[in-house]
Amino acid sequence: MHLGELDAVERQLWDSFAQGTAVDVRDGTSSVECAVRADVIAALLLGAGADPAPGDRPALRLTGARITGGLDLRFAEVAVPVVLADCRFDEVPLLQGARIRALALSGSSLPGLAADTAQIDGRLVLSRCHLTGPLVLDRAQINGDLDLRNAVITAPGPEAVSAVHVAIRGDTLCTNLAVQGGFRISGGSIDGEFDLEGASLSNPGGHALDAYHVQITEDFTFHPNFRAEGRIILSGATVSAAIGFCGAQLDNAGDVALEAIDVRVARNFDLGEGLAVVGGIKLDGSHIGTQLSFRDATLAHADGTAWSLRLVQARETDLRTRQPIAGTVDARNAQLGTLYDTPDTWPAHLRLAEATYDALADPLVAAERVEWLRRGTDGYLPQPYEQLAAAYRRLGHEDEARTVLLAKQRHRRATLPPLSRAWGYVQDATVGYGYRPLRAGLWLAALLACGAIFFGVHPPAPLEAGKEPPFNAVFYTLDLLVPIITFGQEAAFAPRGVGQWLAYGLTAAGWVLATTVTAGISRAISRQ
């Protein structure tokens, strides 16, 4: 590159390089862009200029130019900061494998940027940029912030932004970023926050954001006003602070809108406070350090599983959505900690097989909670009833616990063959499967009264005249009713006619009561 080949603007840029002086080619009056050849910029950055004098702080700072030709810095060592602000590039800058001190292209228009495997020692600034082709940062290393605030990237397809295994040693700032196409940052590591507040990601039918297995040392923020068309993938992510979707809008109708399987979050996973989702949410196997919250969220996925919380572990779980959930909530094998919910927003279908919770923030009365369990779609399962009964016992509500366990036996009865079902009705009517022991006493008192009145009016004849003890209608009836204890009345008297049939009935009823009471008490004790 010879100095005689440079035009006036290029010569000004050349002369300013050693001191790092900014060159702004916009005069504010002409609509004609000043052009600077990409070869001139590359030559300066690769050492074609004069050697810096002591005290010089070389840098390339250019504003408002049109960059003609291709800027090719592949595998180059650029030891100075590069600032190309509000410039327009004719071709995609090629920075693959390059090492650059710092790079700022804020406000510029580019047909794309290829910087895979590049190393930026400082910040990479693409704020307010407009890219009409892909931004490629695969396996790049950025030792400062990645700044994409207010940028627009339009490259419809699977990867408008490709940053697979990128390593960012600062924050990733994506406030108000707009992307048409997929945003892929799978396997990336960010030693700061990942901020998508107000961003808009659109890739209908595909992956709006693929952040599979990312590692983030601070917050992963999607609120407020984040919008996405397509699937958001956070599966396998590790976040050392919190994840927040408050006020976000996720739209992937008929499919999963948020896939966050096996995510590990040190603090909160907040999917509430105005979140609106069209599609499903899948959080299977995720570990949340404190609270998983859906409070005040709106979800619509009526034809499938609205939430899948299988094997989720959280210290607290808040299911108080803004309105009833349209679809199924699958919480099988989840550990929900303290559970917050309200009958007004219970889902139409609920799967709680082997799910556990330490406490119910609002336990309600047992009859309401039984209705909650009956929303299950897995058929009869004993564990959800036993889990609910245990929660009532921890609160000291033993009566409510027995009501739940009685409901469990009634649900089970519907699955039994006819003969066993009939015996179940007998146990239910007599002693409430052992959970209503007072009922047996009432039956016994009623039968005792009937027998005593009848035999008091119609005493039976003695078996051996002159040898019988004095007849007592009450103790005679007790002899008939109680199978084990005897008062010597039954063996000494023999009723006839109607009295005989009544004696048979009282004896049979006594055996039924004794059997059901014994079975019920054994069942109740075994569940304590």
Coordinates of C-alpha atoms in Angstrom, one line a residue:
M1 CA 0.0 0.0 0.0
H2 CA 1.6 3.3 -1.2
L3 CA 0.6 6.6 0.3
G4 CA 0.1 8.0 -3.2
E5 CA -2.7 5.6 -3.8
L6 CA -4.8 7.0 -0.9
D7 CA -7.5 9.5 -1.3
A8 CA -8.0 12.4 1.1
V9 CA -10.2 10.5 3.6
E10 CA -7.9 7.5 3.6
R11 CA -4.9 9.7 4.0
Q12 CA -6.5 11.4 7.0
L13 CA -7.2 8.0 8.5
W14 CA -3.7 6.9 7.8
D15 CA -2.2 9.9 9.5
S16 CA -4.4 9.7 12.6
F17 CA -3.7 6.0 13.3
A18 CA -0.5 6.5 15.3
Q19 CA -2.2 8.8 17.8
G20 CA -5.5 6.9 17.8
T21 CA -7.3 10.0 16.8
A22 CA -11.0 9.6 15.7
V23 CA -11.9 10.4 12.1
D24 CA -15.5 11.3 11.5
V25 CA -16.2 11.6 7.7
R26 CA -19.8 12.8 8.1
D27 CA -20.2 16.5 7.3
G28 CA -23.9 16.7 8.0
T29 CA -24.7 18.3 4.7
S30 CA -24.0 15.8 1.9
S31 CA -25.9 12.6 1.4
V32 CA -22.9 11.0 -0.4
E33 CA -21.1 8.5 1.7
C34 CA -17.3 8.8 2.0
A35 CA -15.8 5.6 1.0
V36 CA -12.7 3.9 2.6
R37 CA -11.3 0.8 1.1
A38 CA -11.2 -2.3 3.4
D39 CA -7.6 -2.9 2.1
V40 CA -6.5 0.4 3.6
I41 CA -7.9 -0.5 7.0
A42 CA -6.4 -4.0 6.8
A43 CA -3.0 -2.6 5.9
L44 CA -3.0 -0.2 8.9
L45 CA -4.1 -2.9 11.3
L46 CA -1.4 -5.3 10.0
G47 CA 1.5 -2.8 10.5
A48 CA 1.8 -1.0 7.1
G49 CA 2.0 2.4 8.8
A50 CA 4.9 4.1 10.3
D51 CA 6.3 2.6 13.5
P52 CA 4.8 4.3 16.6
A53 CA 6.9 6.9 18.3
P54 CA 7.4 6.8 22.1
G55 CA 4.2 7.9 23.7
D56 CA 2.0 7.1 20.7
R57 CA -1.1 5.1 21.4
P58 CA -2.1 3.8 18.0
A59 CA -5.8 2.9 17.3
L60 CA -8.1 2.8 14.3
R61 CA -11.1 5.0 14.9
L62 CA -13.4 5.7 12.0
T63 CA -17.0 7.0 12.0
G64 CA -19.6 7.3 9.2
A65 CA -17.7 5.7 6.3
R66 CA -18.7 3.2 3.7
I67 CA -16.2 0.3 3.8
T68 CA -15.7 -1.0 0.3
G69 CA -14.3 -4.3 -0.6
G70 CA -13.7 -7.2 1.8
L71 CA -12.1 -6.6 5.2
D72 CA -10.0 -9.8 5.6
L73 CA -8.2 -10.2 8.9
R74 CA -8.4 -14.0 9.2
F75 CA -5.7 -15.3 11.6
A76 CA -4.2 -11.9 12.0
E77 CA -2.7 -10.3 15.1
V78 CA -4.2 -6.9 15.6
A79 CA -2.6 -5.2 18.6
V80 CA -4.6 -2.0 18.6
P81 CA -8.2 -1.2 19.3
V82 CA -10.5 -1.0 16.3
V83 CA -13.5 1.3 16.3
L84 CA -15.7 1.5 13.1
A85 CA -18.8 3.3 14.3
D86 CA -21.8 4.0 12.1
C87 CA -20.1 2.6 9.1
R88 CA -21.6 0.6 6.2
F89 CA -19.8 -2.5 5.0
D90 CA -20.2 -3.8 1.5
E91 CA -19.0 -7.2 2.3
V92 CA -18.9 -9.5 5.4
P93 CA -15.8 -8.8 7.5
L94 CA -13.7 -12.0 7.9
L95 CA -12.2 -12.3 11.4
Q96 CA -11.9 -16.0 11.8
G97 CA -9.0 -17.0 14.0
A98 CA -7.9 -13.4 14.5
R99 CA -6.7 -11.9 17.7
I100 CA -7.8 -8.3 18.2
R101 CA -7.2 -6.0 21.2
A102 CA -10.8 -4.6 21.1
L103 CA -13.5 -4.3 18.4
A104 CA -16.4 -1.8 18.3
L105 CA -18.7 -1.6 15.3
S106 CA -21.6 0.2 17.1
G107 CA -24.2 1.6 14.8
S108 CA -22.8 0.0 11.7
S109 CA -24.6 -1.9 8.9
L110 CA -23.1 -5.2 7.8
P111 CA -24.1 -8.1 5.5
G112 CA -22.9 -10.4 8.3
L113 CA -19.8 -10.9 10.5
A114 CA -17.6 -14.0 10.5
A115 CA -15.6 -14.1 13.7
D116 CA -15.6 -17.8 14.7
T117 CA -12.5 -18.9 16.7
A118 CA -11.5 -15.2 17.0
Q119 CA -10.0 -13.9 20.2
I120 CA -11.0 -10.4 21.4
D121 CA -8.9 -9.2 24.3
G122 CA -11.4 -6.5 25.3
R123 CA -15.0 -5.9 24.4
L124 CA -16.8 -6.8 21.3
V125 CA -19.4 -4.0 20.7
L126 CA -22.1 -4.5 18.1
S127 CA -24.7 -2.2 19.7
R128 CA -27.1 -0.5 17.3
C129 CA -25.7 -2.6 14.5
H130 CA -27.9 -3.8 11.6
L131 CA -26.8 -7.1 10.2
T132 CA -28.5 -8.6 7.1
G133 CA -26.6 -11.9 7.4
P134 CA -25.4 -14.2 10.1
L135 CA -23.3 -13.2 13.1
V136 CA -20.9 -16.1 13.6
L137 CA -18.9 -16.3 16.9
D138 CA -18.4 -20.1 17.2
R139 CA -15.7 -20.9 19.7
A140 CA -14.7 -17.3 19.9
Q141 CA -13.1 -16.0 23.1
I142 CA -14.1 -12.5 24.3
N143 CA -12.3 -11.3 27.3
G144 CA -14.7 -8.5 28.0
D145 CA -18.4 -7.8 27.3
L146 CA -20.3 -8.9 24.3
D147 CA -22.6 -5.9 23.6
L148 CA -25.5 -6.5 21.3
R149 CA -27.8 -3.8 22.7
N150 CA -30.4 -2.4 20.3
A151 CA -28.9 -4.5 17.4
V152 CA -31.0 -5.9 14.6
I153 CA -29.9 -9.2 13.0
T154 CA -32.0 -10.4 10.0
A155 CA -31.0 -13.8 8.6
P156 CA -34.1 -16.0 8.5
G157 CA -33.0 -19.6 9.0
P158 CA -31.7 -21.9 11.7
E159 CA -28.8 -19.7 12.8
A160 CA -28.9 -15.9 12.5
V161 CA -26.6 -15.8 15.5
S162 CA -24.2 -18.8 15.9
A163 CA -22.1 -18.6 19.0
V164 CA -21.5 -22.3 19.7
H165 CA -19.0 -22.8 22.6
V166 CA -18.3 -19.1 22.8
A167 CA -16.4 -18.0 25.9
I168 CA -17.3 -14.6 27.2
R169 CA -15.4 -13.3 30.3
G170 CA -17.8 -10.4 30.9
D171 CA -21.5 -9.7 30.4
T172 CA -23.6 -10.6 27.4
L173 CA -25.8 -7.5 26.9
C174 CA -28.7 -8.1 24.5
T175 CA -31.2 -5.5 25.7
N176 CA -33.7 -4.7 22.9
L177 CA -31.8 -7.0 20.5
A178 CA -34.0 -8.0 17.5
V179 CA -33.2 -11.3 15.7
Q180 CA -35.0 -12.7 12.7
G181 CA -33.8 -16.3 12.6
G182 CA -32.3 -18.7 15.2
F183 CA -30.0 -17.6 18.0
R184 CA -27.6 -20.4 19.0
I185 CA -25.3 -20.1 21.9
S186 CA -25.2 -23.8 23.0
G187 CA -22.2 -24.8 25.1
G188 CA -21.2 -21.2 25.7
S189 CA -19.8 -19.9 29.0
I190 CA -20.5 -16.4 30.3
D191 CA -18.6 -15.0 33.3
G192 CA -21.3 -12.4 34.0
E193 CA -24.9 -11.9 33.3
F194 CA -26.9 -12.8 30.1
D195 CA -29.4 -9.9 29.7
L196 CA -32.1 -10.3 27.1
E197 CA -34.4 -7.6 28.6
G198 CA -36.8 -6.3 25.9
A199 CA -35.2 -8.5 23.2
S200 CA -37.3 -9.9 20.3
L201 CA -36.3 -13.3 18.9
S202 CA -38.3 -14.7 16.0
N203 CA -37.9 -18.0 14.3
P204 CA -41.4 -19.5 13.9
G205 CA -41.3 -23.3 13.8
G206 CA -37.7 -23.5 14.9
H207 CA -35.4 -22.5 17.7
A208 CA -35.7 -18.9 18.7
L209 CA -32.9 -19.4 21.3
D210 CA -30.8 -22.5 21.7
A211 CA -28.8 -22.0 24.9
Y212 CA -28.3 -25.7 25.5
H213 CA -25.7 -26.4 28.2
V214 CA -24.7 -22.8 28.7
Q215 CA -22.9 -21.8 31.9
I216 CA -23.7 -18.4 33.4
T217 CA -22.1 -17.1 36.6
E218 CA -24.7 -14.4 37.2
D219 CA -28.4 -13.8 36.2
F220 CA -30.0 -15.1 33.0
T221 CA -32.6 -12.4 32.5
F222 CA -35.5 -12.4 30.0
H223 CA -37.6 -9.7 31.6
P224 CA -39.4 -7.5 31.1
N225 CA -40.8 -7.3 27.6
F226 CA -38.8 -10.2 26.1
R227 CA -40.6 -11.7 23.1
A228 CA -40.0 -15.0 21.3
E229 CA -41.6 -16.8 18.4
G230 CA -40.3 -20.4 18.3
R231 CA -38.8 -22.6 21.0
I232 CA -36.5 -21.4 23.8
I233 CA -34.0 -24.1 24.8
L234 CA -32.2 -23.8 28.1
S235 CA -31.7 -27.6 28.7
G236 CA -28.6 -28.5 30.6
A237 CA -27.9 -24.9 31.5
T238 CA -26.1 -24.0 34.8
V239 CA -26.9 -20.6 36.2
S240 CA -25.1 -19.5 39.4
A241 CA -27.7 -16.8 40.2
A242 CA -31.4 -16.6 38.9
I243 CA -33.4 -17.1 35.7
G244 CA -36.3 -14.6 35.2
F245 CA -39.1 -14.4 32.6
C246 CA -41.4 -11.9 34.3
G247 CA -43.4 -10.0 31.7
A248 CA -42.0 -12.0 28.8
Q249 CA -44.1 -13.4 25.9
L250 CA -43.3 -16.8 24.5
D251 CA -45.2 -18.1 21.5
N252 CA -44.8 -21.6 20.0
A253 CA -48.4 -22.7 19.5
G254 CA -48.9 -26.5 19.5
D255 CA -45.4 -27.3 20.7
V256 CA -43.1 -26.6 23.6
A257 CA -42.4 -22.9 24.0
L258 CA -39.7 -23.3 26.8
E259 CA -37.6 -26.4 27.1
A260 CA -35.5 -26.2 30.3
I261 CA -34.6 -29.9 31.1
D262 CA -31.9 -30.6 33.7
V263 CA -31.3 -26.9 34.4
R264 CA -29.5 -26.0 37.6
V265 CA -30.3 -22.7 39.1
A266 CA -28.7 -21.5 42.3
R267 CA -31.5 -19.2 43.3
N268 CA -35.0 -18.5 41.7
F269 CA -36.5 -19.7 38.4
D270 CA -39.1 -17.0 38.0
L271 CA -41.8 -17.8 35.4
G272 CA -44.5 -15.5 36.8
E273 CA -45.4 -11.8 37.2
G274 CA -47.0 -11.3 33.8
L275 CA -45.4 -14.1 31.7
A276 CA -47.6 -15.1 28.8
V277 CA -47.0 -18.4 27.1
V278 CA -48.7 -20.0 24.1
G279 CA -47.3 -23.5 24.1
G280 CA -45.9 -25.9 26.7
I281 CA -43.2 -25.5 29.4
K282 CA -40.9 -28.4 30.0
L283 CA -38.7 -28.3 33.1
D284 CA -38.1 -32.0 33.7
G285 CA -35.2 -32.8 36.0
S286 CA -34.3 -29.2 36.9
H287 CA -32.9 -28.2 40.3
I288 CA -33.9 -24.9 41.6
G289 CA -32.1 -23.6 44.7
T290 CA -34.9 -21.5 46.1
Q291 CA -38.2 -20.9 44.4
L292 CA -39.9 -22.0 41.2
S293 CA -42.6 -19.5 40.5
F294 CA -45.5 -19.4 38.0
R295 CA -47.3 -16.7 40.0
D296 CA -49.5 -14.4 37.8
A297 CA -48.4 -16.2 34.6
T298 CA -50.8 -17.0 31.8
L299 CA -50.4 -20.3 29.9
A300 CA -52.3 -21.8 27.1
H301 CA -51.6 -25.3 25.8
A302 CA -55.0 -27.0 26.0
D303 CA -54.2 -29.9 23.7
G304 CA -51.2 -31.2 25.6
T305 CA -49.0 -30.9 28.7
A306 CA -48.9 -27.2 29.6
W307 CA -46.2 -27.8 32.3
S308 CA -44.0 -30.7 32.6
L309 CA -42.3 -30.6 36.1
R310 CA -41.2 -34.3 36.3
L311 CA -38.3 -34.8 38.7
V312 CA -38.1 -31.1 39.4
Q313 CA -36.6 -30.2 42.8
A314 CA -37.3 -26.8 44.4
R315 CA -37.4 -25.4 47.9
E316 CA -40.6 -23.6 47.1
T317 CA -43.1 -23.9 44.2
D318 CA -45.7 -21.3 43.5
L319 CA -48.5 -22.4 41.1
R320 CA -50.8 -19.4 41.6
T321 CA -51.2 -18.5 37.9
R322 CA -53.3 -15.5 36.7
Q323 CA -56.1 -17.9 35.4
P324 CA -56.7 -21.6 35.4
I325 CA -54.2 -23.5 33.3
A326 CA -55.4 -24.7 30.0
G327 CA -53.8 -28.2 29.7
T328 CA -52.2 -30.8 31.9
V329 CA -49.7 -30.2 34.7
D330 CA -47.3 -33.2 35.0
A331 CA -45.5 -33.2 38.3
R332 CA -44.7 -36.8 38.6
N333 CA -41.7 -37.6 40.9
A334 CA -41.2 -33.9 41.6
Q335 CA -40.0 -32.6 44.9
L336 CA -41.8 -29.3 45.3
G337 CA -40.9 -28.1 48.8
T338 CA -43.5 -25.7 50.2
L339 CA -46.3 -25.6 47.7
Y340 CA -48.4 -22.5 47.0
D341 CA -51.6 -22.8 45.0
T342 CA -55.2 -21.8 45.0
P343 CA -58.4 -23.6 43.8
D344 CA -59.2 -20.8 41.5
T345 CA -56.3 -21.7 39.2
W346 CA -56.0 -25.5 39.6
P347 CA -55.4 -27.2 36.2
A348 CA -58.1 -29.3 34.6
H349 CA -55.7 -32.3 34.6
L350 CA -53.0 -33.0 37.2
R351 CA -50.4 -35.8 37.4
L352 CA -48.9 -36.2 40.9
A353 CA -47.7 -39.8 41.0
E354 CA -44.8 -40.0 43.5
A355 CA -44.7 -36.2 43.8
T356 CA -43.7 -34.9 47.2
Y357 CA -44.0 -31.6 49.0
D358 CA -42.9 -30.6 52.5
A359 CA -45.9 -28.4 53.3
L360 CA -49.0 -26.8 51.7
A361 CA -49.0 -23.1 52.2
D362 CA -52.8 -23.1 52.0
P363 CA -53.8 -26.6 53.1
L364 CA -57.6 -26.0 52.7
V365 CA -60.1 -28.5 54.0
A366 CA -59.6 -32.1 53.1
A367 CA -62.7 -32.3 50.9
E368 CA -61.2 -29.6 48.6
R369 CA -57.8 -31.2 48.5
V370 CA -59.4 -34.5 47.6
E371 CA -61.0 -32.8 44.6
W372 CA -57.6 -31.5 43.7
L373 CA -56.2 -35.1 43.7
R374 CA -59.2 -36.3 41.7
R375 CA -58.0 -34.1 38.8
G376 CA -55.3 -36.7 38.3
T377 CA -55.2 -38.6 34.9
D378 CA -53.2 -41.6 36.1
G379 CA -56.1 -43.5 37.5
Y380 CA -56.0 -44.8 41.1
L381 CA -52.6 -44.3 42.8
P382 CA -52.2 -44.5 46.6
Q383 CA -49.1 -42.3 47.0
P384 CA -50.7 -38.9 46.2
Y385 CA -53.4 -39.5 48.9
E386 CA -50.8 -40.7 51.4
Q387 CA -48.6 -37.7 50.7
L388 CA -51.5 -35.3 51.3
A389 CA -52.5 -37.1 54.5
A390 CA -48.9 -36.8 55.7
A391 CA -49.0 -33.1 55.0
Y392 CA -52.1 -32.7 57.2
R393 CA -50.5 -34.8 60.0
R394 CA -47.5 -32.5 60.0
L395 CA -49.9 -29.7 60.7
G396 CA -51.6 -31.6 63.4
H397 CA -54.9 -32.1 61.4
E398 CA -55.5 -35.8 62.1
D399 CA -59.2 -35.6 61.2
E400 CA -58.3 -34.2 57.8
A401 CA -55.7 -36.8 57.2
R402 CA -58.2 -39.6 57.9
T403 CA -60.7 -37.9 55.5
V404 CA -58.0 -38.1 52.8
L405 CA -57.2 -41.7 53.5
L406 CA -60.9 -42.6 53.4
A407 CA -61.2 -41.0 50.0
K408 CA -58.2 -43.1 48.9
Q409 CA -60.1 -46.3 49.9
R410 CA -63.2 -45.1 48.0
H411 CA -61.1 -44.4 44.9
R412 CA -59.5 -47.8 45.2
R413 CA -62.9 -49.5 45.6
A414 CA -63.9 -48.4 42.1
T415 CA -61.0 -50.5 40.6
L416 CA -61.9 -53.7 42.4
P417 CA -64.0 -56.7 41.1
P418 CA -67.7 -56.7 42.1
L419 CA -67.4 -59.0 45.2
S420 CA -64.5 -57.0 46.7
R421 CA -66.3 -53.8 45.8
A422 CA -69.4 -55.0 47.7
W423 CA -67.3 -55.8 50.7
G424 CA -65.8 -52.4 50.4
Y425 CA -69.2 -50.7 50.6
V426 CA -69.9 -52.7 53.8
Q427 CA -66.6 -51.5 55.4
D428 CA -67.3 -47.9 54.3
A429 CA -70.8 -47.9 55.7
T430 CA -69.9 -49.6 59.0
V431 CA -66.6 -48.1 60.0
G432 CA -65.4 -45.9 57.2
Y433 CA -62.6 -48.3 56.4
G434 CA -61.3 -47.9 59.9
Y435 CA -61.0 -44.1 59.6
R436 CA -64.4 -43.5 61.2
P437 CA -64.3 -45.8 64.3
L438 CA -67.2 -43.9 66.0
R439 CA -69.4 -45.1 63.3
A440 CA -69.0 -48.7 64.5
G441 CA -70.0 -47.6 68.0
L442 CA -73.2 -46.0 66.6
W443 CA -74.0 -49.2 64.7
L444 CA -73.4 -51.3 67.9
A445 CA -75.5 -49.0 70.0
A446 CA -78.4 -49.0 67.5
L447 CA -78.4 -52.8 67.2
L448 CA -78.1 -53.2 71.0
A449 CA -81.1 -51.0 71.5
C450 CA -83.2 -52.9 68.9
G451 CA -82.2 -56.2 70.4
A452 CA -82.8 -55.1 74.0
I453 CA -86.2 -53.7 73.3
F454 CA -87.3 -56.7 71.3
F455 CA -86.1 -59.3 73.8
G456 CA -87.3 -57.2 76.7
V457 CA -90.8 -57.5 75.3
H458 CA -90.4 -61.1 73.9
P459 CA -87.9 -62.9 76.2
P460 CA -86.7 -66.2 74.8
A461 CA -87.5 -69.5 76.6
P462 CA -84.8 -71.1 78.8
L463 CA -83.1 -74.2 77.4
E464 CA -83.3 -76.0 80.8
A465 CA -86.1 -74.8 83.1
G466 CA -85.0 -74.0 86.6
K467 CA -81.3 -73.9 85.8
E468 CA -81.2 -70.7 83.8
P469 CA -79.8 -67.4 85.2
P470 CA -82.0 -64.4 85.5
F471 CA -82.7 -63.1 82.0
N472 CA -81.3 -59.7 81.0
A473 CA -82.3 -58.4 77.6
V474 CA -79.3 -56.0 77.3
F475 CA -76.6 -58.6 78.1
Y476 CA -78.4 -61.2 76.0
T477 CA -78.1 -58.9 73.0
L478 CA -74.5 -58.2 73.8
D479 CA -73.8 -61.9 73.9
L480 CA -75.3 -62.1 70.4
L481 CA -73.4 -59.0 69.1
V482 CA -69.9 -59.5 70.5
P483 CA -68.3 -62.7 69.2
I484 CA -65.7 -63.2 71.8
I485 CA -67.0 -61.9 75.2
T486 CA -69.8 -63.9 76.8
F487 CA -72.1 -63.1 79.7
G488 CA -73.7 -66.6 79.9
Q489 CA -77.0 -65.4 78.5
E490 CA -76.9 -66.8 74.9
A491 CA -76.1 -70.3 76.0
A492 CA -79.0 -70.4 78.5
F493 CA -81.9 -69.2 76.3
A494 CA -83.2 -70.2 72.9
P495 CA -85.4 -67.7 71.0
R496 CA -88.2 -68.9 68.7
G497 CA -89.8 -67.6 65.6
V498 CA -89.0 -63.9 64.8
G499 CA -86.7 -63.8 67.8
Q500 CA -84.6 -66.5 66.4
W501 CA -84.2 -64.7 63.1
L502 CA -83.3 -61.5 64.9
A503 CA -80.7 -63.4 67.0
Y504 CA -79.2 -64.7 63.7
G505 CA -79.1 -61.2 62.3
L506 CA -77.5 -59.7 65.4
T507 CA -74.8 -62.5 65.5
A508 CA -74.0 -61.9 61.8
A509 CA -73.9 -58.1 62.2
G510 CA -71.6 -58.6 65.2
W511 CA -69.2 -60.6 63.1
V512 CA -69.2 -58.1 60.3
L513 CA -68.6 -55.2 62.7
A514 CA -65.8 -57.1 64.4
T515 CA -64.1 -58.0 61.1
T516 CA -64.4 -54.5 59.6
V517 CA -63.2 -52.8 62.8
T518 CA -60.2 -55.1 63.0
A519 CA -59.3 -54.6 59.4
G520 CA -59.8 -50.9 59.6
I521 CA -57.8 -50.4 62.7
S522 CA -55.0 -52.6 61.3
R523 CA -55.0 -50.5 58.1
A524 CA -54.9 -47.2 60.0
I525 CA -52.1 -48.3 62.3
S526 CA -50.0 -49.5 59.4
R527 CA -50.2 -46.1 57.8
Q528 CA -49.2 -44.1 60.9

